[in-house]
CSV table of C-alpha atoms in Angstrom, one decimal:
chain,number,residue,atom,x,y,z
A,1,UNK,CA,104.7,-60.0,-17.1
A,2,UNK,CA,101.5,-58.1,-17.9
A,3,UNK,CA,101.8,-59.2,-21.5
A,4,UNK,CA,102.5,-62.7,-20.6
A,5,UNK,CA,99.5,-62.7,-18.3
A,6,UNK,CA,97.3,-61.5,-21.1
A,7,UNK,CA,98.7,-64.1,-23.4
A,8,UNK,CA,98.0,-66.8,-20.9
A,9,UNK,CA,94.5,-65.5,-20.4
A,10,UNK,CA,93.8,-65.6,-24.2
A,11,UNK,CA,95.1,-69.1,-24.4
A,12,UNK,CA,92.9,-70.2,-21.5
A,13,UNK,CA,89.9,-68.6,-23.0
A,14,UNK,CA,90.6,-70.5,-26.2
A,15,UNK,CA,91.0,-73.8,-24.4
A,16,UNK,CA,87.7,-73.3,-22.6
A,17,UNK,CA,85.9,-72.2,-25.8
A,18,UNK,CA,87.1,-75.2,-27.8
A,19,UNK,CA,85.6,-77.4,-25.1
A,20,UNK,CA,82.4,-75.4,-24.9
A,21,UNK,CA,80.4,-76.7,-27.9
A,22,UNK,CA,77.9,-78.9,-26.2
A,23,UNK,CA,76.5,-82.2,-27.3
A,24,UNK,CA,72.8,-81.9,-27.7
A,25,UNK,CA,72.0,-85.3,-26.2
A,26,UNK,CA,73.7,-87.0,-23.3
A,27,UNK,CA,73.6,-90.8,-23.8
A,28,UNK,CA,74.9,-93.9,-22.0
A,29,UNK,CA,74.8,-97.6,-22.6
A,30,UNK,CA,74.7,-99.9,-19.6
A,31,UNK,CA,75.7,-103.6,-19.9
A,32,UNK,CA,73.2,-104.5,-17.2
A,33,UNK,CA,69.7,-105.6,-17.9
A,34,UNK,CA,66.9,-103.1,-17.7
A,35,UNK,CA,65.9,-103.8,-14.0
A,36,UNK,CA,69.4,-103.5,-12.7
A,37,UNK,CA,70.1,-100.4,-14.7
A,38,UNK,CA,66.9,-98.8,-13.5
A,39,UNK,CA,67.9,-99.5,-9.9
A,40,UNK,CA,71.4,-98.1,-10.5
A,41,UNK,CA,69.8,-95.0,-12.1
A,42,UNK,CA,67.6,-94.3,-9.2
A,43,UNK,CA,70.5,-94.8,-6.8
A,44,UNK,CA,72.7,-92.4,-8.8
A,45,UNK,CA,70.0,-89.8,-8.9
A,46,UNK,CA,69.8,-89.9,-5.1
A,47,UNK,CA,73.6,-89.9,-4.7
A,48,UNK,CA,73.8,-86.8,-6.8
A,49,UNK,CA,71.5,-85.0,-4.4
A,50,UNK,CA,68.2,-85.2,-6.4
A,51,UNK,CA,64.8,-86.5,-5.4
A,52,UNK,CA,63.0,-88.9,-7.7
A,53,UNK,CA,59.6,-87.6,-8.4
A,54,UNK,CA,58.1,-90.1,-10.7
A,55,UNK,CA,58.7,-93.0,-13.1
A,56,UNK,CA,56.5,-92.7,-16.2
A,57,UNK,CA,55.9,-95.7,-18.4
A,58,UNK,CA,56.2,-94.9,-22.1
A,59,UNK,CA,55.6,-98.5,-23.3
A,60,UNK,CA,51.9,-99.0,-22.7
A,61,UNK,CA,50.7,-100.7,-25.8
A,62,UNK,CA,54.2,-101.1,-27.3
A,63,UNK,CA,54.3,-104.8,-27.3
A,64,UNK,CA,50.9,-104.9,-29.0
A,65,UNK,CA,52.4,-102.7,-31.7
A,66,UNK,CA,55.1,-105.2,-32.5
A,67,UNK,CA,58.0,-104.1,-30.2
A,68,UNK,CA,59.6,-107.1,-28.6
A,69,UNK,CA,60.6,-105.1,-25.6
A,70,UNK,CA,58.1,-103.2,-23.4
A,71,UNK,CA,60.7,-101.7,-21.1
A,72,UNK,CA,60.7,-98.0,-21.6
A,73,UNK,CA,60.4,-95.5,-18.9
A,74,UNK,CA,61.1,-91.8,-18.3
A,75,UNK,CA,62.4,-91.0,-14.8
A,76,UNK,CA,61.7,-87.5,-13.4
A,77,UNK,CA,63.7,-85.9,-10.6
A,78,UNK,CA,64.7,-82.6,-9.1
A,79,UNK,CA,65.9,-80.8,-6.1
A,80,UNK,CA,62.6,-79.8,-4.4
A,81,UNK,CA,63.7,-76.3,-3.3
A,82,UNK,CA,65.3,-75.6,-6.7
A,83,UNK,CA,62.3,-76.7,-8.7
A,84,UNK,CA,60.1,-74.6,-6.5
A,85,UNK,CA,62.3,-71.5,-6.8
A,86,UNK,CA,62.8,-71.9,-10.6
A,87,UNK,CA,59.1,-72.5,-11.3
A,88,UNK,CA,58.3,-69.4,-9.3
A,89,UNK,CA,60.9,-67.1,-10.9
A,90,UNK,CA,60.7,-68.6,-14.4
A,91,UNK,CA,57.3,-69.9,-15.2
A,92,UNK,CA,58.2,-70.2,-18.8
A,93,UNK,CA,60.8,-72.9,-17.9
A,94,UNK,CA,58.1,-75.1,-16.3
A,95,UNK,CA,57.5,-77.3,-19.4
A,96,UNK,CA,61.1,-78.5,-19.0
A,97,UNK,CA,60.8,-79.2,-15.3
A,98,UNK,CA,61.6,-81.4,-13.5
A,99,UNK,CA,64.7,-83.0,-15.0
A,100,UNK,CA,64.2,-86.3,-16.9
A,101,UNK,CA,66.2,-89.3,-18.2
A,102,UNK,CA,64.7,-91.8,-20.6
A,103,UNK,CA,65.7,-95.4,-20.0
A,104,UNK,CA,65.0,-98.4,-22.3
A,105,UNK,CA,66.0,-101.9,-22.9
A,106,UNK,CA,68.0,-102.8,-26.0
A,107,UNK,CA,68.4,-106.6,-26.0
A,108,UNK,CA,70.3,-107.5,-22.8
A,109,UNK,CA,71.6,-104.0,-22.4
A,110,UNK,CA,70.0,-100.7,-21.5
A,111,UNK,CA,70.3,-97.3,-23.1
A,112,UNK,CA,69.8,-94.0,-21.2
A,113,UNK,CA,69.2,-90.6,-22.8
A,114,UNK,CA,68.9,-87.1,-21.5
A,115,UNK,CA,68.6,-83.8,-23.4
A,116,UNK,CA,71.6,-81.6,-22.5
A,117,UNK,CA,70.0,-78.7,-20.6
A,118,UNK,CA,72.7,-76.4,-22.0
A,119,UNK,CA,70.7,-76.4,-25.3
A,120,UNK,CA,68.2,-74.2,-23.4
A,121,UNK,CA,70.7,-71.4,-22.8
A,122,UNK,CA,70.0,-69.6,-26.1
A,123,UNK,CA,66.3,-69.6,-25.3
A,124,UNK,CA,66.5,-68.6,-21.7
A,125,UNK,CA,69.1,-65.9,-21.6
A,126,UNK,CA,69.1,-65.1,-17.9
A,127,UNK,CA,72.7,-65.7,-16.9
A,128,UNK,CA,71.6,-67.2,-13.6
A,129,UNK,CA,69.8,-69.9,-15.6
A,130,UNK,CA,72.9,-70.4,-17.7
A,131,UNK,CA,74.7,-71.4,-14.6
A,132,UNK,CA,71.9,-73.7,-13.5
A,133,UNK,CA,71.9,-75.4,-16.9
A,134,UNK,CA,75.6,-75.9,-16.8
A,135,UNK,CA,75.4,-77.5,-13.4
A,136,UNK,CA,72.6,-79.8,-14.5
A,137,UNK,CA,74.7,-80.9,-17.4
A,138,UNK,CA,77.5,-81.9,-15.0
A,139,UNK,CA,75.0,-83.7,-12.7
A,140,UNK,CA,73.4,-85.5,-15.6
A,141,UNK,CA,76.8,-86.6,-16.9
A,142,UNK,CA,77.7,-87.8,-13.4
A,143,UNK,CA,74.5,-89.8,-13.1
A,144,UNK,CA,74.9,-91.4,-16.5
A,145,UNK,CA,78.5,-92.2,-15.8
A,146,UNK,CA,77.5,-93.9,-12.5
A,147,UNK,CA,74.9,-96.1,-14.3
A,148,UNK,CA,77.4,-96.9,-17.0
A,149,UNK,CA,80.0,-98.0,-14.5
A,150,UNK,CA,77.6,-99.9,-12.2
A,151,UNK,CA,77.8,-103.6,-12.5
B,1,UNK,CA,100.0,-59.6,-7.9
B,2,UNK,CA,102.9,-62.1,-7.8
B,3,UNK,CA,100.5,-64.8,-6.7
B,4,UNK,CA,98.1,-64.2,-9.5
B,5,UNK,CA,100.5,-64.9,-12.4
B,6,UNK,CA,101.7,-68.0,-10.7
B,7,UNK,CA,98.2,-69.2,-10.5
B,8,UNK,CA,97.7,-68.6,-14.2
B,9,UNK,CA,101.0,-70.3,-15.0
B,10,UNK,CA,99.8,-73.3,-13.1
B,11,UNK,CA,96.5,-73.3,-15.0
B,12,UNK,CA,98.4,-72.8,-18.3
B,13,UNK,CA,100.5,-75.8,-17.5
B,14,UNK,CA,97.4,-77.8,-16.8
B,15,UNK,CA,96.1,-76.9,-20.2
B,16,UNK,CA,99.4,-77.8,-21.8
B,17,UNK,CA,99.7,-81.1,-19.9
B,18,UNK,CA,96.1,-81.8,-20.9
B,19,UNK,CA,97.0,-81.4,-24.5
B,20,UNK,CA,100.1,-83.5,-24.2
B,21,UNK,CA,98.0,-86.2,-22.6
B,22,UNK,CA,95.7,-85.9,-25.6
B,23,UNK,CA,98.6,-86.6,-27.9
B,24,UNK,CA,98.5,-90.2,-26.9
B,25,UNK,CA,94.8,-90.8,-27.0
B,26,UNK,CA,93.3,-94.1,-25.9
B,27,UNK,CA,91.1,-95.4,-28.7
B,28,UNK,CA,89.2,-97.9,-26.7
B,29,UNK,CA,88.3,-95.3,-24.0
B,30,UNK,CA,87.2,-92.8,-26.6
B,31,UNK,CA,85.1,-95.4,-28.4
B,32,UNK,CA,83.4,-96.4,-25.2
B,33,UNK,CA,82.8,-92.8,-24.4
B,34,UNK,CA,81.5,-91.5,-27.7
B,35,UNK,CA,80.4,-94.4,-29.9
B,36,UNK,CA,79.5,-97.5,-27.9
B,37,UNK,CA,76.1,-96.1,-26.9
B,38,UNK,CA,74.9,-96.3,-30.6
B,39,UNK,CA,77.2,-98.9,-32.2
B,40,UNK,CA,77.6,-101.3,-29.3
B,41,UNK,CA,80.7,-102.0,-27.2
B,42,UNK,CA,82.1,-104.5,-29.7
B,43,UNK,CA,80.6,-102.8,-32.8
B,44,UNK,CA,77.6,-105.1,-33.2
B,45,UNK,CA,75.3,-102.2,-33.8
B,46,UNK,CA,72.3,-100.7,-32.1
B,47,UNK,CA,70.9,-97.3,-32.8
B,48,UNK,CA,73.9,-97.2,-35.3
B,49,UNK,CA,74.9,-99.8,-37.9
B,50,UNK,CA,77.4,-102.6,-37.1
B,51,UNK,CA,81.0,-101.6,-37.5
B,52,UNK,CA,82.8,-104.9,-36.7
B,53,UNK,CA,81.5,-107.1,-39.5
B,54,UNK,CA,84.4,-108.3,-41.7
B,55,UNK,CA,82.4,-107.5,-44.8
B,56,UNK,CA,82.2,-103.9,-43.7
B,57,UNK,CA,85.8,-103.5,-42.5
B,58,UNK,CA,87.1,-105.0,-45.8
B,59,UNK,CA,85.2,-102.5,-47.9
B,60,UNK,CA,86.1,-99.2,-46.2
B,61,UNK,CA,89.4,-97.4,-45.8
B,62,UNK,CA,90.7,-95.5,-42.8
B,63,UNK,CA,90.3,-92.1,-44.5
B,64,UNK,CA,86.5,-92.9,-44.8
B,65,UNK,CA,86.3,-93.9,-41.1
B,66,UNK,CA,88.1,-90.8,-40.1
B,67,UNK,CA,86.0,-88.4,-42.2
B,68,UNK,CA,82.8,-90.2,-41.1
B,69,UNK,CA,83.6,-89.6,-37.4
B,70,UNK,CA,84.6,-86.0,-38.1
B,71,UNK,CA,81.5,-85.1,-40.1
B,72,UNK,CA,78.9,-87.5,-38.8
B,73,UNK,CA,75.8,-87.9,-40.8
B,74,UNK,CA,73.8,-84.7,-40.7
B,75,UNK,CA,70.1,-85.4,-40.2
B,76,UNK,CA,70.8,-89.2,-39.9
B,77,UNK,CA,71.3,-89.5,-36.1
B,78,UNK,CA,75.1,-89.8,-36.1
B,79,UNK,CA,76.6,-86.6,-34.7
B,80,UNK,CA,79.7,-84.9,-36.1
B,81,UNK,CA,82.6,-85.2,-33.6
B,82,UNK,CA,84.0,-81.8,-34.2
B,83,UNK,CA,85.6,-81.6,-30.8
B,84,UNK,CA,87.8,-84.7,-31.2
B,85,UNK,CA,91.4,-84.0,-32.4
B,86,UNK,CA,92.7,-85.8,-35.5
B,87,UNK,CA,94.9,-87.9,-33.2
B,88,UNK,CA,91.9,-88.9,-31.2
B,89,UNK,CA,89.9,-89.8,-34.3
B,90,UNK,CA,92.8,-91.9,-35.5
B,91,UNK,CA,93.0,-93.7,-32.2
B,92,UNK,CA,89.3,-94.6,-32.5
B,93,UNK,CA,89.9,-95.8,-36.1
B,94,UNK,CA,92.7,-98.0,-34.7
B,95,UNK,CA,90.3,-99.4,-32.1
B,96,UNK,CA,87.7,-100.3,-34.8
B,97,UNK,CA,90.5,-102.0,-36.8
B,98,UNK,CA,91.5,-103.9,-33.7
B,99,UNK,CA,88.3,-106.0,-33.8
B,100,UNK,CA,89.3,-107.5,-37.2
B,101,UNK,CA,93.0,-108.0,-37.0
B,102,UNK,CA,92.9,-110.5,-39.9
B,103,UNK,CA,91.1,-108.2,-42.2
B,104,UNK,CA,93.4,-106.1,-44.3
B,105,UNK,CA,92.2,-102.5,-44.4
B,106,UNK,CA,91.9,-101.4,-48.0
B,107,UNK,CA,93.0,-98.0,-49.4
B,108,UNK,CA,91.1,-96.5,-52.2
B,109,UNK,CA,92.2,-94.0,-54.9
B,110,UNK,CA,90.4,-90.7,-54.7
B,111,UNK,CA,90.1,-90.4,-58.5
B,112,UNK,CA,86.6,-89.8,-59.9
B,113,UNK,CA,84.9,-92.6,-61.7
B,114,UNK,CA,83.1,-91.7,-64.9
B,115,UNK,CA,79.7,-93.2,-65.6
B,116,UNK,CA,76.4,-92.5,-67.3
B,117,UNK,CA,74.3,-90.7,-64.6
B,118,UNK,CA,71.0,-91.2,-66.5
B,119,UNK,CA,71.5,-94.9,-66.8
B,120,UNK,CA,72.6,-94.9,-63.1
B,121,UNK,CA,69.3,-93.2,-62.1
B,122,UNK,CA,67.3,-95.9,-63.9
B,123,UNK,CA,69.4,-98.7,-62.3
B,124,UNK,CA,69.1,-97.1,-58.9
B,125,UNK,CA,65.3,-97.0,-59.1
B,126,UNK,CA,65.3,-100.6,-60.1
B,127,UNK,CA,67.9,-102.1,-57.8
B,128,UNK,CA,68.6,-99.8,-54.9
B,129,UNK,CA,65.6,-97.6,-54.1
B,130,UNK,CA,63.7,-100.3,-52.3
B,131,UNK,CA,66.3,-100.2,-49.5
B,132,UNK,CA,68.1,-96.9,-49.8
B,133,UNK,CA,65.0,-94.8,-50.7
B,134,UNK,CA,64.0,-93.3,-54.0
B,135,UNK,CA,66.2,-90.2,-53.4
B,136,UNK,CA,68.9,-92.2,-51.6
B,137,UNK,CA,67.6,-90.8,-48.3
B,138,UNK,CA,68.1,-94.2,-46.5
B,139,UNK,CA,65.8,-96.7,-45.0
B,140,UNK,CA,63.2,-95.8,-42.3
B,141,UNK,CA,64.7,-95.7,-38.8
B,142,UNK,CA,68.3,-96.1,-38.2
B,143,UNK,CA,71.0,-98.8,-37.6
B,144,UNK,CA,69.9,-102.0,-36.2
B,145,UNK,CA,68.0,-102.4,-33.0
B,146,UNK,CA,66.7,-105.9,-32.6
B,147,UNK,CA,64.2,-105.0,-29.9
B,148,UNK,CA,62.3,-102.8,-32.4
B,149,UNK,CA,60.3,-103.9,-35.5
B,150,UNK,CA,62.4,-103.3,-38.7
B,151,UNK,CA,62.0,-104.3,-42.2
B,152,UNK,CA,65.6,-105.3,-42.4
B,153,UNK,CA,68.1,-106.6,-39.9
B,154,UNK,CA,70.3,-103.5,-40.8
B,155,UNK,CA,68.7,-100.3,-42.0
B,156,UNK,CA,70.2,-99.1,-45.3
B,157,UNK,CA,72.2,-95.9,-44.7
B,158,UNK,CA,71.4,-92.7,-46.5
B,159,UNK,CA,73.5,-92.2,-49.6
B,160,UNK,CA,72.4,-88.6,-50.3
B,161,UNK,CA,73.9,-87.6,-47.0
B,162,UNK,CA,76.6,-84.8,-47.1
B,163,UNK,CA,78.6,-86.7,-44.4
B,164,UNK,CA,78.6,-89.9,-46.4
B,165,UNK,CA,79.4,-88.2,-49.7
B,166,UNK,CA,82.3,-86.3,-48.3
B,167,UNK,CA,83.7,-89.4,-46.6
B,168,UNK,CA,83.4,-92.0,-49.4
B,169,UNK,CA,85.5,-92.0,-52.5
B,170,UNK,CA,84.1,-93.2,-55.8
B,171,UNK,CA,86.3,-96.2,-55.8
B,172,UNK,CA,85.2,-97.2,-52.3
B,173,UNK,CA,81.5,-97.0,-53.4
B,174,UNK,CA,82.4,-99.0,-56.5
B,175,UNK,CA,84.1,-101.7,-54.4
B,176,UNK,CA,81.0,-102.0,-52.2
B,177,UNK,CA,78.8,-102.4,-55.2
B,178,UNK,CA,81.1,-105.0,-56.8
B,179,UNK,CA,81.7,-107.1,-53.8
B,180,UNK,CA,78.7,-106.3,-51.5
B,181,UNK,CA,79.2,-106.5,-47.8
B,182,UNK,CA,79.0,-110.0,-46.6
B,183,UNK,CA,76.8,-110.6,-43.6
B,184,UNK,CA,74.6,-107.5,-44.4
B,185,UNK,CA,71.6,-107.1,-46.8
B,186,UNK,CA,74.0,-105.2,-49.2
B,187,UNK,CA,74.8,-107.9,-51.8
B,188,UNK,CA,77.3,-107.9,-54.7
B,189,UNK,CA,75.7,-106.4,-57.7
B,190,UNK,CA,78.2,-108.0,-60.0
B,191,UNK,CA,76.8,-111.3,-58.8
B,192,UNK,CA,73.3,-109.9,-59.3
B,193,UNK,CA,74.2,-109.7,-63.0
B,194,UNK,CA,75.1,-106.0,-63.4
B,195,UNK,CA,78.1,-105.2,-65.5
B,196,UNK,CA,81.1,-103.1,-64.4
B,197,UNK,CA,79.8,-100.3,-66.6
B,198,UNK,CA,76.4,-100.4,-64.9
B,199,UNK,CA,78.2,-100.2,-61.6
B,200,UNK,CA,80.2,-97.1,-62.8
B,201,UNK,CA,76.9,-95.6,-63.8
B,202,UNK,CA,75.5,-96.2,-60.3
B,203,UNK,CA,78.6,-94.7,-58.7
B,204,UNK,CA,78.2,-91.6,-60.9
B,205,UNK,CA,74.5,-91.4,-59.9
B,206,UNK,CA,75.2,-91.7,-56.2
B,207,UNK,CA,77.9,-89.0,-56.6
B,208,UNK,CA,75.3,-86.7,-58.2
B,209,UNK,CA,73.4,-86.6,-55.0
B,210,UNK,CA,76.1,-84.2,-53.8
B,211,UNK,CA,74.3,-81.4,-55.7
B,212,UNK,CA,71.2,-81.7,-53.5
B,213,UNK,CA,72.8,-83.2,-50.4
B,214,UNK,CA,73.1,-79.8,-48.6
B,215,UNK,CA,69.3,-79.7,-48.4
B,216,UNK,CA,69.4,-82.6,-46.0
B,217,UNK,CA,70.3,-80.1,-43.4
B,218,UNK,CA,67.4,-78.7,-41.4
B,219,UNK,CA,66.1,-75.5,-42.8
B,220,UNK,CA,66.2,-73.6,-39.5
B,221,UNK,CA,68.7,-73.5,-36.7
B,222,UNK,CA,67.6,-74.8,-33.4
B,223,UNK,CA,67.8,-71.4,-31.8
B,224,UNK,CA,65.4,-70.0,-34.3
B,225,UNK,CA,62.7,-72.0,-32.6
B,226,UNK,CA,61.3,-70.8,-29.3
B,227,UNK,CA,61.8,-73.2,-26.5
B,228,UNK,CA,58.1,-73.4,-25.6
B,229,UNK,CA,54.6,-72.6,-26.6
B,230,UNK,CA,52.5,-70.5,-24.1
B,231,UNK,CA,49.0,-69.0,-24.1
B,232,UNK,CA,47.0,-67.2,-21.5
B,233,UNK,CA,43.6,-68.7,-20.5
B,234,UNK,CA,40.6,-66.6,-19.6
B,235,UNK,CA,39.3,-69.4,-17.3
B,236,UNK,CA,40.2,-70.6,-13.8
B,237,UNK,CA,43.0,-73.2,-13.4
B,238,UNK,CA,40.5,-76.0,-12.8
B,239,UNK,CA,38.4,-75.1,-15.8
B,240,UNK,CA,41.5,-74.8,-18.0
B,241,UNK,CA,42.8,-78.2,-17.0
B,242,UNK,CA,39.4,-79.7,-18.0
B,243,UNK,CA,39.5,-77.7,-21.2
B,244,UNK,CA,43.0,-79.1,-22.0
B,245,UNK,CA,41.7,-82.6,-21.4
B,246,UNK,CA,38.7,-82.1,-23.6
B,247,UNK,CA,40.8,-80.7,-26.4
B,248,UNK,CA,43.3,-83.5,-26.2
B,249,UNK,CA,40.6,-86.2,-26.3
B,250,UNK,CA,39.1,-84.3,-29.3
B,251,UNK,CA,42.4,-84.8,-31.1
B,252,UNK,CA,42.3,-88.6,-30.5
B,253,UNK,CA,44.6,-88.6,-27.6
B,254,UNK,CA,44.1,-90.8,-24.6
B,255,UNK,CA,44.4,-89.1,-21.2
B,256,UNK,CA,47.1,-90.8,-19.2
B,257,UNK,CA,46.9,-88.8,-16.0
B,258,UNK,CA,47.3,-85.4,-14.5
B,259,UNK,CA,49.5,-84.5,-11.5
B,260,UNK,CA,51.0,-81.4,-10.0
B,261,UNK,CA,54.6,-80.4,-10.7
B,262,UNK,CA,55.6,-80.8,-7.1
B,263,UNK,CA,54.2,-84.4,-6.7
B,264,UNK,CA,56.9,-86.6,-5.3
B,265,UNK,CA,59.1,-83.6,-4.5
B,266,UNK,CA,57.2,-82.2,-1.5
B,267,UNK,CA,54.9,-84.1,0.9
B,268,UNK,CA,51.1,-83.7,0.2
B,269,UNK,CA,49.8,-80.6,1.9
B,270,UNK,CA,53.0,-78.7,1.3
B,271,UNK,CA,52.7,-78.8,-2.5
B,272,UNK,CA,52.0,-75.9,-4.7
B,273,UNK,CA,48.8,-77.2,-6.3
B,274,UNK,CA,48.6,-74.4,-8.9
B,275,UNK,CA,50.9,-76.0,-11.4
B,276,UNK,CA,49.2,-79.0,-13.1
B,277,UNK,CA,50.7,-81.2,-15.7
B,278,UNK,CA,48.3,-83.1,-18.1
B,279,UNK,CA,49.7,-86.2,-19.8
B,280,UNK,CA,48.1,-87.7,-22.9
B,281,UNK,CA,49.1,-90.1,-25.6
B,282,UNK,CA,48.3,-91.3,-29.1
B,283,UNK,CA,49.7,-94.8,-29.3
B,284,UNK,CA,49.9,-94.9,-33.1
B,285,UNK,CA,51.9,-91.7,-33.0
B,286,UNK,CA,54.1,-92.9,-30.1
B,287,UNK,CA,54.8,-96.1,-32.0
B,288,UNK,CA,55.6,-94.3,-35.3
B,289,UNK,CA,57.9,-91.9,-33.5
B,290,UNK,CA,59.8,-94.6,-31.6
B,291,UNK,CA,60.2,-96.6,-34.9
B,292,UNK,CA,61.9,-93.5,-36.4
B,293,UNK,CA,64.1,-92.9,-33.4
B,294,UNK,CA,63.9,-95.0,-30.2
B,295,UNK,CA,65.3,-92.0,-28.2
B,296,UNK,CA,62.3,-89.7,-28.7
B,297,UNK,CA,60.4,-91.4,-25.8
B,298,UNK,CA,62.3,-88.9,-23.7
B,299,UNK,CA,59.7,-86.3,-24.7
B,300,UNK,CA,56.7,-88.7,-24.6
B,301,UNK,CA,53.9,-89.0,-23.7
B,302,UNK,CA,52.7,-85.5,-24.6
B,303,UNK,CA,52.3,-83.0,-21.8
B,304,UNK,CA,50.6,-79.7,-21.4
B,305,UNK,CA,51.2,-77.7,-18.2
B,306,UNK,CA,48.7,-75.3,-16.7
B,307,UNK,CA,50.0,-72.8,-14.2
B,308,UNK,CA,48.3,-70.1,-12.1
B,309,UNK,CA,50.5,-67.1,-11.5
B,310,UNK,CA,49.4,-63.8,-9.9
B,311,UNK,CA,45.8,-64.3,-11.0
B,312,UNK,CA,46.8,-65.3,-14.5
B,313,UNK,CA,46.3,-68.8,-15.9
B,314,UNK,CA,49.0,-69.9,-18.4
B,315,UNK,CA,48.9,-73.0,-20.6
B,316,UNK,CA,52.2,-74.2,-22.0
B,317,UNK,CA,54.1,-77.0,-23.6
B,318,UNK,CA,57.6,-77.7,-25.0
B,319,UNK,CA,58.2,-76.8,-28.7
B,320,UNK,CA,58.5,-80.2,-30.5
B,321,UNK,CA,60.2,-78.5,-33.4
B,322,UNK,CA,63.3,-78.2,-31.4
B,323,UNK,CA,63.5,-82.0,-31.0
B,324,UNK,CA,64.6,-83.1,-34.5
B,325,UNK,CA,67.5,-80.7,-34.0
B,326,UNK,CA,68.4,-82.3,-30.7
B,327,UNK,CA,68.2,-85.8,-32.2
B,328,UNK,CA,69.9,-84.9,-35.5
B,329,UNK,CA,67.2,-86.9,-37.2
B,330,UNK,CA,65.6,-85.3,-40.2
B,331,UNK,CA,63.1,-88.2,-40.4
B,332,UNK,CA,61.6,-86.8,-37.2
B,333,UNK,CA,60.8,-83.4,-38.8
B,334,UNK,CA,57.4,-84.3,-40.0
B,335,UNK,CA,56.4,-86.0,-36.8
B,336,UNK,CA,57.6,-83.0,-34.9
B,337,UNK,CA,55.8,-80.5,-37.1
B,338,UNK,CA,52.6,-82.6,-36.6
B,339,UNK,CA,53.1,-82.6,-32.9
B,340,UNK,CA,53.7,-78.9,-32.9
B,341,UNK,CA,50.4,-78.3,-34.7
B,342,UNK,CA,48.6,-80.5,-32.3
B,343,UNK,CA,50.0,-78.8,-29.3
B,344,UNK,CA,49.2,-75.4,-30.7
B,345,UNK,CA,45.6,-76.5,-31.5
B,346,UNK,CA,45.1,-77.9,-28.0
B,347,UNK,CA,46.5,-74.8,-26.4
B,348,UNK,CA,44.2,-72.6,-28.6
B,349,UNK,CA,41.1,-74.7,-28.0
B,350,UNK,CA,41.7,-74.9,-24.3
B,351,UNK,CA,41.9,-71.1,-24.0
B,352,UNK,CA,39.2,-70.1,-26.5
């Protein structure tokens, strides 16, 4: 039984390890136009327990440069207490705070992009942060899925 | 003790069932999950090239599609899908083929085609380099995104790419050159007046890129790059913020705004005001970067953060050199290096 248990454990570890190689960027395509997708994104951020802190325009001057769309924003959000605690304990993480998702129009559809926070694990080795990054990844995926599925 | 093994057995079964489920993968679902974001839901293209055109489907075999998905295009945006099983990849290929039920998928022999490489090089410079780049590095930008300015409706793919070279057989490349891909800028070079011998020479030349293709990989691994840049300032927080602004303006950036990190997270009055973010932008730079990869706006406009901690004032930014790794886009390397230098100079000047 002991042996079996160990065997099972090894198998489990393998199964988890295979799934562990992370994608660097999390992306989603929404069929909705930009405005609807943006509304769905803000709603999904709230539903996931985060507070929207700011919407930054990235497209100032884009149309003048020949882009036929000018709809490009970066949405910033976080959990207030968590951002405060992290910035206090890990000031070197501040350049990556708060969380962000880019959202831009592509024709009649909308693309959303987020960096996978797990890519930071190698640079910020505190195991506590590793757990935070992993949770953020799950939350970002849930937010992107919600926007993808919103009609 | 008895309970524990049972629990593991249950978990084990979950894993096994999970794998069994994966044995009958759903191509449409996998495509929607992994590919649609770049290639469009019905393969019309976007950040990635179109996949549903009959002219494309008639000129590639299933083995090519399979290998392309597995290896991706290192440095050319398309990621390698190393976590998908062979069965899952086959299911995706089946889904792509489902768009063009009337197009018979070809199969190509894997035998090498012999040709005069030197002649091929000359022909390439004359007939192909204008679109595919002088070294076969591909056109500027990627895929087809109609909302962005492009020189061509579809950007010519990189031919010196290790992912492409490993996936495409000589005979498939030859067929593409002979027949072209209808509905794309890639025309038939037989119709353009080249002989079959010329085309064999071109195939041999494209194949010769394999010798240098490995260098298309980024020189450093992402984890060799620190995540951020940080310097200590001898000035007060307020003075340092002003110094950052002056330095940015001196480097031809326009100031966008500054705000504190906790803006929008806590009500005014309860915010920690000793963490200030300064945003600035250079529109030409922004435009050039977005033309290379529409996704990089995620890290724009530029931002430097000034923080006061236990009497010390720290100035910091992200490290842009990590970005081309994240985006798998070698074309961003130069822009990111440039951005790195600018950040470094601004941080240095502000703390001088």
